[in-house]
Amino acid sequence: MNLFIVELQKILSRRIVWIGVTVIVSFMALWMWESIVAAEDTVVDGVRYRGLEAIRKDREIARAWEGPLTAEKLFKILDTYGIAGYETDGELVRREGNWVSRYATNLLTDYRNREAPGTVRMLSGEALETEEERIARNPSYFCYTQNMDFLYEAAFSMNLLLLVLIAVTLAPVFAQEHQALTAPVLLTCAKGVRETAFAKCAAALAFAEGIYLLANGTLLGAYFMIYGTDGLRATNLCGIGAGIGFASLTNGQLWGINLAWGAFGMCLMCALTLFFSAKLRQSFLSLSAALACLAGGIASFYVFPVLFGFAGLRVLFRLAGLCSPFPMMLAASTGAAAMPVTAGVVLWLLISCAAGIRRYWRPA
Amino acid sequence: MLELKLDRVTKRFGTKIAVDAFDHVLSEGVYGLLGANGAGKTTLMRMLCSLLSPDGGEIRFQGERIGEMGARYRRILGYLPQEFGFYPEFTAERYLTYLARLKAVPPRLLPEKLDEIWELTGLADVRKQKLRSFSGGMLRRLGIGQAVLNDPDVLILDEPTSGLDPKERIRFRNIISSLGKDRIVLLSTHIVQDVEFIADEILLLKDGRLKASGTPAEVMQKARGHVWKCLVDEGWAGRLEERWPVSNLKTVGDQVCLRIVSAEKPVPDAAACEPNLEDAYLFFMQEAENGREKQGIAQNAPAGRRG
Ligand SMILES: Nc1ncnc2c1ncn2[C@@H]1O[C@H](COP(=O)(O)OP(=O)(O)OP(=O)(O)O)[C@@H](O)[C@H]1O
Ligand SMILES: [Mg+2]
């Protein structure tokens, strides 16, 4: 009998795990369908397409324009399809054009000024020069990236939920053995101390990373199935990489870094929860402590940077915000530069947690 | 030859001294640890399992401190806690297989070992059932089973008979007798009959202190001349009960037959009788109380009259 498997089964036998996974997955699926796919529409040759068909049409058109992004290319797009303004259909205001023409319109016109729909104009004079200069300054690769920004946000929210699920599921790992009075027998077995602690940690980590891969794999898989993988080749199109020193990376590379970084975050959450579970010996207390750490991490992104504009302090709070799975997305100011420091601190925390678990899960 | 030596072992919880300078050497055989609720039995046993570390004194197995032996000590240890938790989703078989793995039982010996345990505990028929469906007595039997899974040299059973029906109790006694041949078995109980016939040595614990020890015969011997039997009417019986510990009380017609543990003759027509272990237990517990009272008096008395 494999101890790792037994511990994994103990974790998976908790009903909350499956309830949590089901809730998260169905929530994401519903959200994705309702607010994205169902809302897609595009106009090609005067015909309006909706949903999955609209996506297919847009992808086809975007393929033809794929390549380095230049102002000339954008002008050519507008020449070909016209400006994508607004059309009113009763109450509803919808964009004209297709994804490519909307993209060009967004960059080169005053489309935001919607006071008079149907009167979107090309930028001119100084405004146009500024925009052209900005495009030239940030060399990027253009391709179909519809809703990639949304994908980042969805993944971020989902991973926050996953962190909570991990805390909920793993808080009992050591504590439950004490609460259910099974610990005395385990702790008086030859292999009930080190091997058991090791098996528990390995199973917990496997669970955390497994569920992380599963959930993110499902989300990304769903996105790729719907929108295709073209968007991964684009650079700098979501404005995510640029601000933090990753301007030259493709979306695919950014996703790679983000996913690895997120896995690191899950690992930390797992370690913190297990540490509290071993130390506090009570599931509820351990859960509260782990969630408090998570809340601190999130607050360090949303609250502290606003309260303290000072950059040095911001770095400090970044370090407190290690639990967040997608720090790159939010921490535009410190970004890439802070990553090694952050990684160092996370490693130190992981080692401390492991030492703590060893210390608290053992006989007297 | 096994030797588990307790040397002035002491454990405090705050100001409460749960085990007070406990001195004893255990070798092969069955030891019955008798004591009232809160006497410190569980605390002592938890220290013997290295689940608690003593605040004072030390415990050595074969001359080596058990705290330092770590996994080597746990390898020869079997423990049934007083409050015994289980995994409701596990079947009995899975539970034992799991613990066998933790106790480093060689996998090739496992099937044979499990058969032995089913035989021992009488749980063969329910081995495939989930533990959530087990009754309290079945769980306790399973608990005893897991404790002996690794053929321990030191077997510590904290109230192993609580929750067992009379038939199981008897069965259990026989099991323990057979186990005690080549290992140290220490079992705690507050039911005297549980150890009367199987214990090679009785340890009487009161308020964390070892009050008496010896074979059941020796312990009973010490109470000789302190056990009386008398027949009185009901009014008297109440008064006598208030004054002395009564180990047995039986109504005969309109009179009451009392068995009284007392240093002096309680009533003129009381007859001395042979003490049994229960009488001896009461005798020592009583003696401890008297001793404390006397000590209290001595402390309050003027200095000149002391000692
Ligand atoms: N963890 C603890 N914290 C504080 N006091 C404790 C603790 N464990 C035991 N005690 C105290 O130590 C004393 C001895 O307790 P112990 O459980 O060893 O008694 P026991 O002989 O096993 O009693 P019982 O027959 O009821 O099981 C009691 O007064 C108890 O209140
Ligand atoms: Mg007890």
Coordinates of N, CA and C in Angstrom, one line a residue, chain A residues 117-216:
Chain A
P117 N -23.3 58.4 -32.6 CA -22.9 57.2 -33.3 C -23.0 57.4 -34.8
G118 N -22.1 56.8 -35.4 CA -22.1 56.9 -36.9 C -21.2 58.0 -37.4
T119 N -20.7 58.8 -36.4 CA -19.8 59.9 -36.8 C -18.4 59.7 -36.4
V120 N -17.9 58.4 -36.3 CA -16.6 58.1 -35.9 C -15.6 58.6 -37.0
R121 N -14.6 59.4 -36.6 CA -13.7 60.0 -37.6 C -12.2 59.5 -37.4
M122 N -11.5 59.5 -38.4 CA -10.0 59.3 -38.3 C -9.4 60.3 -37.4
L123 N -8.4 59.9 -36.7 CA -7.6 60.9 -36.0 C -6.8 61.7 -37.0
S124 N -6.5 62.9 -36.6 CA -5.7 63.7 -37.6 C -4.7 64.6 -36.8
G125 N -3.8 65.2 -37.5 CA -2.9 66.1 -36.9 C -2.0 65.5 -35.8
E126 N -1.9 66.2 -34.7 CA -1.0 65.8 -33.7 C -1.4 64.4 -33.1
A127 N -2.7 64.2 -32.9 CA -3.2 63.0 -32.3 C -2.8 61.8 -33.1
L128 N -2.9 61.9 -34.4 CA -2.6 60.8 -35.3 C -1.1 60.5 -35.2
E129 N -0.3 61.6 -35.2 CA 1.2 61.5 -35.1 C 1.6 60.8 -33.9
T130 N 1.0 61.1 -32.8 CA 1.3 60.5 -31.5 C 1.0 59.0 -31.6
E131 N -0.1 58.7 -32.1 CA -0.5 57.3 -32.2 C 0.5 56.5 -33.1
E132 N 0.8 57.1 -34.2 CA 1.7 56.4 -35.1 C 3.1 56.2 -34.5
E133 N 3.5 57.2 -33.8 CA 4.8 57.1 -33.1 C 4.8 56.0 -32.0
R134 N 3.6 55.9 -31.3 CA 3.5 54.9 -30.2 C 3.6 53.5 -30.9
I135 N 2.9 53.3 -32.0 CA 2.9 52.0 -32.6 C 4.3 51.7 -33.1
A136 N 5.0 52.7 -33.6 CA 6.4 52.4 -34.1 C 7.3 52.1 -33.0
R137 N 7.1 52.7 -31.8 CA 8.0 52.6 -30.7 C 7.8 51.2 -30.1
N138 N 6.6 50.6 -30.1 CA 6.4 49.3 -29.5 C 6.2 48.2 -30.6
P139 N 7.2 47.7 -31.1 CA 7.0 46.8 -32.2 C 6.3 45.6 -31.7
S140 N 5.2 45.3 -32.4 CA 4.4 44.1 -32.0 C 3.9 43.3 -33.2
Y141 N 3.6 42.1 -32.8 CA 3.1 41.1 -33.9 C 1.6 41.0 -33.8
F142 N 1.0 41.2 -35.0 CA -0.5 41.3 -35.0 C -1.1 40.0 -35.4
C143 N -2.1 39.5 -34.6 CA -2.9 38.4 -35.1 C -4.2 38.4 -34.2
Y144 N -5.0 37.4 -34.5 CA -6.3 37.4 -33.8 C -6.2 37.1 -32.3
T145 N -6.5 38.1 -31.5 CA -6.4 38.0 -30.1 C -7.7 38.2 -29.3
Q146 N -8.8 38.1 -30.0 CA -10.1 38.4 -29.4 C -10.2 37.7 -28.0
N147 N -10.6 38.6 -27.1 CA -10.9 38.2 -25.7 C -9.7 37.5 -24.9
M148 N -8.5 37.7 -25.4 CA -7.3 37.2 -24.7 C -7.2 38.0 -23.4
D149 N -7.5 39.2 -23.4 CA -7.5 40.0 -22.1 C -8.5 39.5 -21.1
F150 N -9.6 39.1 -21.7 CA -10.6 38.5 -20.8 C -10.1 37.2 -20.2
L151 N -9.4 36.4 -21.1 CA -8.9 35.2 -20.6 C -8.0 35.4 -19.4
Y152 N -7.1 36.4 -19.4 CA -6.3 36.7 -18.3 C -7.1 37.0 -17.1
E153 N -8.1 37.8 -17.2 CA -9.0 38.1 -16.1 C -9.7 36.9 -15.5
A154 N -10.2 36.1 -16.4 CA -11.0 34.9 -16.0 C -10.0 34.0 -15.3
A155 N -8.8 33.8 -15.8 CA -7.9 32.9 -15.2 C -7.5 33.4 -13.8
F156 N -7.4 34.8 -13.7 CA -7.0 35.4 -12.4 C -8.1 35.1 -11.4
S157 N -9.3 35.3 -11.7 CA -10.4 35.1 -10.8 C -10.5 33.6 -10.4
M158 N -10.4 32.8 -11.4 CA -10.5 31.4 -11.2 C -9.4 30.9 -10.2
N159 N -8.2 31.4 -10.4 CA -7.1 31.0 -9.6 C -7.2 31.5 -8.2
L160 N -7.9 32.6 -8.0 CA -8.1 33.0 -6.6 C -9.1 32.1 -6.0
L161 N -10.1 31.7 -6.7 CA -11.1 30.7 -6.2 C -10.4 29.4 -5.9
L162 N -9.4 29.0 -6.7 CA -8.7 27.8 -6.5 C -7.9 27.9 -5.2
L163 N -7.3 29.0 -5.0 CA -6.5 29.2 -3.8 C -7.3 29.0 -2.6
V164 N -8.6 29.5 -2.6 CA -9.5 29.3 -1.5 C -9.8 27.8 -1.4
L165 N -10.1 27.2 -2.5 CA -10.4 25.8 -2.5 C -9.3 24.9 -1.9
I166 N -8.1 25.3 -2.3 CA -6.9 24.6 -1.7 C -6.8 24.7 -0.2
A167 N -7.0 26.0 0.3 CA -7.0 26.2 1.7 C -8.1 25.4 2.4
V168 N -9.3 25.4 1.8 CA -10.4 24.7 2.4 C -10.1 23.2 2.5
T169 N -9.5 22.7 1.4 CA -9.3 21.2 1.3 C -8.2 20.8 2.1
L170 N -7.1 21.6 2.2 CA -5.9 21.1 2.8 C -5.8 21.5 4.3
A171 N -6.7 22.4 4.8 CA -6.6 22.8 6.2 C -6.8 21.6 7.1
P172 N -7.6 20.5 6.8 CA -7.7 19.4 7.7 C -6.5 18.4 7.6
V173 N -5.6 18.5 6.7 CA -4.7 17.4 6.4 C -4.0 16.9 7.7
F174 N -3.4 17.8 8.5 CA -2.8 17.4 9.7 C -3.8 17.5 10.9
A175 N -4.6 18.6 10.8 CA -5.5 19.0 11.9 C -6.5 17.9 12.2
Q176 N -7.1 17.4 11.1 CA -8.1 16.4 11.2 C -7.6 15.1 12.0
E177 N -6.4 14.8 11.8 CA -5.9 13.6 12.5 C -5.9 13.8 14.0
H178 N -5.7 15.0 14.4 CA -5.7 15.4 15.8 C -7.2 15.4 16.3
Q179 N -8.0 16.1 15.4 CA -9.4 16.2 15.8 C -10.2 14.9 15.9
A180 N -9.9 14.0 14.9 CA -10.6 12.8 14.9 C -9.9 11.7 15.8
L181 N -8.8 12.2 16.5 CA -8.1 11.3 17.4 C -7.4 10.1 16.7
T182 N -7.1 10.3 15.5 CA -6.3 9.2 14.8 C -4.8 9.5 14.9
A183 N -4.5 10.7 15.3 CA -3.1 11.0 15.4 C -2.2 10.2 16.3
P184 N -2.8 9.9 17.6 CA -1.9 9.1 18.5 C -1.4 7.8 17.9
V185 N -2.3 7.1 17.2 CA -1.9 5.8 16.6 C -0.8 6.1 15.5
L186 N -1.1 7.1 14.6 CA -0.1 7.3 13.6 C 1.2 7.7 14.2
L187 N 1.2 8.5 15.2 CA 2.5 9.1 15.7 C 3.2 8.0 16.6
T188 N 2.6 6.9 16.8 CA 3.3 5.8 17.5 C 3.7 4.7 16.6
C189 N 3.5 4.9 15.3 CA 4.0 3.9 14.3 C 5.4 4.3 13.8
A190 N 6.1 3.3 13.4 CA 7.5 3.5 13.0 C 7.6 4.5 11.9
K191 N 6.7 4.4 10.9 CA 6.7 5.3 9.8 C 5.6 6.3 9.8
G192 N 5.1 6.5 11.0 CA 3.9 7.4 11.2 C 4.3 8.9 11.3
V193 N 5.6 9.1 11.4 CA 6.0 10.5 11.6 C 6.6 11.1 10.3
R194 N 7.8 10.8 10.0 CA 8.4 11.4 8.9 C 7.8 11.0 7.6
E195 N 7.6 9.7 7.4 CA 7.0 9.2 6.1 C 5.6 9.7 5.9
T196 N 4.8 9.7 7.0 CA 3.5 10.2 6.9 C 3.4 11.7 6.6
A197 N 4.3 12.4 7.3 CA 4.3 13.9 7.0 C 4.7 14.1 5.5
F198 N 5.7 13.3 5.1 CA 6.1 13.5 3.7 C 5.0 13.1 2.7
A199 N 4.4 12.0 3.0 CA 3.3 11.5 2.1 C 2.2 12.5 2.1
K200 N 1.9 13.1 3.3 CA 0.8 14.1 3.3 C 1.1 15.3 2.5
C201 N 2.4 15.8 2.6 CA 2.8 17.0 1.9 C 2.8 16.7 0.4
A202 N 3.3 15.5 0.0 CA 3.4 15.2 -1.4 C 2.0 15.1 -2.0
A203 N 1.0 14.5 -1.2 CA -0.3 14.3 -1.7 C -1.0 15.7 -1.8
A204 N -0.8 16.5 -0.8 CA -1.4 17.8 -0.8 C -0.9 18.6 -2.0
L205 N 0.4 18.6 -2.2 CA 1.0 19.3 -3.3 C 0.5 18.8 -4.7
A206 N 0.4 17.5 -4.8 CA -0.1 16.9 -6.0 C -1.6 17.3 -6.2
F207 N -2.3 17.4 -5.1 CA -3.7 17.8 -5.2 C -3.8 19.3 -5.7
A208 N -3.0 20.1 -5.1 CA -3.0 21.6 -5.4 C -2.6 21.8 -6.8
E209 N -1.5 21.2 -7.2 CA -1.0 21.4 -8.6 C -1.9 20.7 -9.6
G210 N -2.4 19.6 -9.2 CA -3.3 18.8 -10.1 C -4.6 19.6 -10.4
I211 N -5.1 20.1 -9.4 CA -6.4 20.9 -9.6 C -6.1 22.2 -10.3
Y212 N -4.9 22.7 -10.1 CA -4.5 23.9 -10.8 C -4.4 23.7 -12.3
L213 N -3.7 22.6 -12.6 CA -3.5 22.3 -14.0 C -4.8 21.9 -14.7
L214 N -5.6 21.2 -13.9 CA -6.9 20.7 -14.5 C -7.8 22.0 -14.8
A215 N -7.9 22.9 -13.8 CA -8.8 24.0 -14.0 C -8.2 24.9 -15.1
N216 N -6.9 25.2 -15.0 CA -6.4 26.2 -16.0 C -6.4 25.5 -17.4

